[in-house]
Amino acid sequence: MKLRGLYAITDSQLLAGRFLSHVEAALEGGVCLLQYRDKSDDAARRLREAEALMKLCERYGTQLVINDDAELAARLGVGVHLGQTDGPLTPARALLGRNAIIGSTCHARLDLAQQAAHEGASYVAFGRFFNSVTKPGAPAASLDLLEQARDQVKLPIAVIGGITLDNAAPLVAHGADLLAVIHGLFGADSAQEVTRRARAFNALFAC
């Protein structure tokens, strides 16, 4: 499975009242990877929403990963994305099997990416590259870091943090494989605009 293109990440508050319609609109526009991100403690709702996303992803041929919850990922037979506070990757890899997609947040540090690669990550994620609504206090990453990672880490590289259609092109030019986008995709007023943005993000990889 080649990981290259738009990496859509859900946001429960941003998508309130239009969750499945906007996610499906993004999938319609072409999403390489979809992350279900929900920080609430409502386990029943999280399972219900993750199952609904899994069905949508199967219909569109998109890979699904769950943010921070390897148990839920194992229950659904999908991948997981782990932050630095979620413990080592090795137990998640043992739980999910060798074919599951496992991503790792590396902030702006190459050493964390190298460690994640050693522990069996499928991709590494760097950010924030721009001011982020979701994580305003995250450390800043640079295009130089991206180029160094491209040389030193032999895994697909995801970039995150305030990415929009206006600022994404240099990231792709400097080696990003996955553009991880939340507000720049789902902050649209209509489902049609979500689809348009998804297509436009993917078009950056065709250049």
PDB file of C-alpha atoms in Angstrom, residues 18-116:
ATOM      1  CA  ARG A  18     -22.289  16.782   9.470  1.00  0.00           C
ATOM      2  CA  PHE A  19     -19.805  14.097  10.457  1.00  0.00           C
ATOM      3  CA  LEU A  20     -20.496  11.329   7.930  1.00  0.00           C
ATOM      4  CA  SER A  21     -21.615  13.626   5.092  1.00  0.00           C
ATOM      5  CA  HIS A  22     -18.397  15.672   5.158  1.00  0.00           C
ATOM      6  CA  VAL A  23     -16.169  12.620   5.602  1.00  0.00           C
ATOM      7  CA  GLU A  24     -17.835  10.940   2.641  1.00  0.00           C
ATOM      8  CA  ALA A  25     -17.408  14.156   0.640  1.00  0.00           C
ATOM      9  CA  ALA A  26     -13.675  14.043   1.390  1.00  0.00           C
ATOM     10  CA  LEU A  27     -13.463  10.374   0.375  1.00  0.00           C
ATOM     11  CA  GLU A  28     -15.269  11.274  -2.843  1.00  0.00           C
ATOM     12  CA  GLY A  29     -12.457  13.739  -3.566  1.00  0.00           C
ATOM     13  CA  GLY A  30      -9.795  11.096  -2.893  1.00  0.00           C
ATOM     14  CA  VAL A  31      -8.269  10.392   0.516  1.00  0.00           C
ATOM     15  CA  CYS A  32      -5.244   8.129   0.849  1.00  0.00           C
ATOM     16  CA  LEU A  33      -5.583   7.706   4.611  1.00  0.00           C
ATOM     17  CA  LEU A  34      -8.353   8.663   7.063  1.00  0.00           C
ATOM     18  CA  GLN A  35      -7.728   9.089  10.783  1.00  0.00           C
ATOM     19  CA  TYR A  36     -10.592   8.908  13.251  1.00  0.00           C
ATOM     20  CA  ARG A  37      -9.648  11.345  16.005  1.00  0.00           C
ATOM     21  CA  ASP A  38     -11.981  11.717  18.954  1.00  0.00           C
ATOM     22  CA  LYS A  39     -10.708  12.655  22.421  1.00  0.00           C
ATOM     23  CA  SER A  40     -13.984  12.046  24.273  1.00  0.00           C
ATOM     24  CA  ASP A  41     -14.608   9.310  26.835  1.00  0.00           C
ATOM     25  CA  ASP A  42     -17.803   8.116  25.154  1.00  0.00           C
ATOM     26  CA  ALA A  43     -16.630   4.622  24.187  1.00  0.00           C
ATOM     27  CA  ALA A  44     -19.985   3.555  22.713  1.00  0.00           C
ATOM     28  CA  ARG A  45     -20.155   6.579  20.398  1.00  0.00           C
ATOM     29  CA  ARG A  46     -16.517   6.194  19.407  1.00  0.00           C
ATOM     30  CA  LEU A  47     -17.109   2.562  18.448  1.00  0.00           C
ATOM     31  CA  ARG A  48     -20.255   3.469  16.519  1.00  0.00           C
ATOM     32  CA  GLU A  49     -18.567   6.293  14.614  1.00  0.00           C
ATOM     33  CA  ALA A  50     -15.422   4.259  13.909  1.00  0.00           C
ATOM     34  CA  GLU A  51     -17.549   1.400  12.535  1.00  0.00           C
ATOM     35  CA  ALA A  52     -19.423   3.830  10.283  1.00  0.00           C
ATOM     36  CA  LEU A  53     -16.128   5.248   9.013  1.00  0.00           C
ATOM     37  CA  MET A  54     -14.782   1.759   8.380  1.00  0.00           C
ATOM     38  CA  LYS A  55     -17.760   0.976   6.142  1.00  0.00           C
ATOM     39  CA  LEU A  56     -17.283   4.240   4.238  1.00  0.00           C
ATOM     40  CA  CYS A  57     -13.552   3.594   3.826  1.00  0.00           C
ATOM     41  CA  GLU A  58     -14.217   0.091   2.497  1.00  0.00           C
ATOM     42  CA  ARG A  59     -16.587   1.526  -0.091  1.00  0.00           C
ATOM     43  CA  TYR A  60     -14.009   4.074  -1.264  1.00  0.00           C
ATOM     44  CA  GLY A  61     -10.907   1.879  -0.941  1.00  0.00           C
ATOM     45  CA  THR A  62      -9.361   4.138   1.728  1.00  0.00           C
ATOM     46  CA  GLN A  63      -7.274   2.989   4.688  1.00  0.00           C
ATOM     47  CA  LEU A  64      -8.564   3.868   8.170  1.00  0.00           C
ATOM     48  CA  VAL A  65      -6.461   4.469  11.283  1.00  0.00           C
ATOM     49  CA  ILE A  66      -7.670   5.233  14.814  1.00  0.00           C
ATOM     50  CA  ASN A  67      -5.996   7.971  16.848  1.00  0.00           C
ATOM     51  CA  ASP A  68      -4.404   6.804  20.112  1.00  0.00           C
ATOM     52  CA  ASP A  69      -6.529   3.667  20.621  1.00  0.00           C
ATOM     53  CA  ALA A  70      -4.859   0.409  19.618  1.00  0.00           C
ATOM     54  CA  GLU A  71      -7.602  -1.653  21.303  1.00  0.00           C
ATOM     55  CA  LEU A  72     -10.341  -0.075  19.186  1.00  0.00           C
ATOM     56  CA  ALA A  73      -8.142  -0.454  16.095  1.00  0.00           C
ATOM     57  CA  ALA A  74      -7.656  -4.157  16.892  1.00  0.00           C
ATOM     58  CA  ARG A  75     -11.394  -4.627  17.385  1.00  0.00           C
ATOM     59  CA  LEU A  76     -12.079  -3.223  13.922  1.00  0.00           C
ATOM     60  CA  GLY A  77      -9.006  -4.690  12.227  1.00  0.00           C
ATOM     61  CA  VAL A  78      -7.631  -1.294  11.171  1.00  0.00           C
ATOM     62  CA  GLY A  79      -4.477   0.740  11.869  1.00  0.00           C
ATOM     63  CA  VAL A  80      -3.572   3.186  14.618  1.00  0.00           C
ATOM     64  CA  HIS A  81      -1.780   6.523  14.998  1.00  0.00           C
ATOM     65  CA  LEU A  82       0.196   6.979  18.218  1.00  0.00           C
ATOM     66  CA  GLY A  83       1.416  10.180  19.828  1.00  0.00           C
ATOM     67  CA  GLN A  84       4.532  10.452  21.970  1.00  0.00           C
ATOM     68  CA  THR A  85       2.474  10.072  25.159  1.00  0.00           C
ATOM     69  CA  ASP A  86       0.868   6.825  23.990  1.00  0.00           C
ATOM     70  CA  GLY A  87       3.811   4.564  24.768  1.00  0.00           C
ATOM     71  CA  PRO A  88       6.110   2.589  22.435  1.00  0.00           C
ATOM     72  CA  LEU A  89       4.954   1.255  19.096  1.00  0.00           C
ATOM     73  CA  THR A  90       6.100  -2.306  19.710  1.00  0.00           C
ATOM     74  CA  PRO A  91       3.037  -3.486  21.718  1.00  0.00           C
ATOM     75  CA  ALA A  92       0.691  -1.943  19.125  1.00  0.00           C
ATOM     76  CA  ARG A  93       2.548  -3.743  16.345  1.00  0.00           C
ATOM     77  CA  ALA A  94       2.275  -7.035  18.257  1.00  0.00           C
ATOM     78  CA  LEU A  95      -1.450  -6.443  18.840  1.00  0.00           C
ATOM     79  CA  LEU A  96      -2.365  -5.349  15.305  1.00  0.00           C
ATOM     80  CA  GLY A  97      -0.070  -7.598  13.275  1.00  0.00           C
ATOM     81  CA  ARG A  98       2.649  -6.839  10.793  1.00  0.00           C
ATOM     82  CA  ASN A  99       0.373  -5.592   7.995  1.00  0.00           C
ATOM     83  CA  ALA A 100      -1.483  -2.905   9.971  1.00  0.00           C
ATOM     84  CA  ILE A 101      -0.688   0.750   9.332  1.00  0.00           C
ATOM     85  CA  ILE A 102       0.876   2.315  12.425  1.00  0.00           C
ATOM     86  CA  GLY A 103       1.804   5.993  12.409  1.00  0.00           C
ATOM     87  CA  SER A 104       3.907   7.890  14.925  1.00  0.00           C
ATOM     88  CA  THR A 105       3.883  11.569  15.923  1.00  0.00           C
ATOM     89  CA  CYS A 106       7.494  12.823  15.878  1.00  0.00           C
ATOM     90  CA  HIS A 107       6.860  16.565  16.421  1.00  0.00           C
ATOM     91  CA  ALA A 108       9.966  18.313  15.046  1.00  0.00           C
ATOM     92  CA  ARG A 109      12.529  15.669  16.033  1.00  0.00           C
ATOM     93  CA  LEU A 110      14.440  13.380  13.700  1.00  0.00           C
ATOM     94  CA  ASP A 111      15.530  11.125  16.565  1.00  0.00           C
ATOM     95  CA  LEU A 112      11.901  10.301  17.348  1.00  0.00           C
ATOM     96  CA  ALA A 113      11.320   9.408  13.684  1.00  0.00           C
ATOM     97  CA  GLN A 114      14.350   7.119  13.656  1.00  0.00           C
ATOM     98  CA  GLN A 115      13.156   5.448  16.858  1.00  0.00           C
ATOM     99  CA  ALA A 116       9.658   4.982  15.390  1.00  0.00           C
TER     100      ALA A 116
END
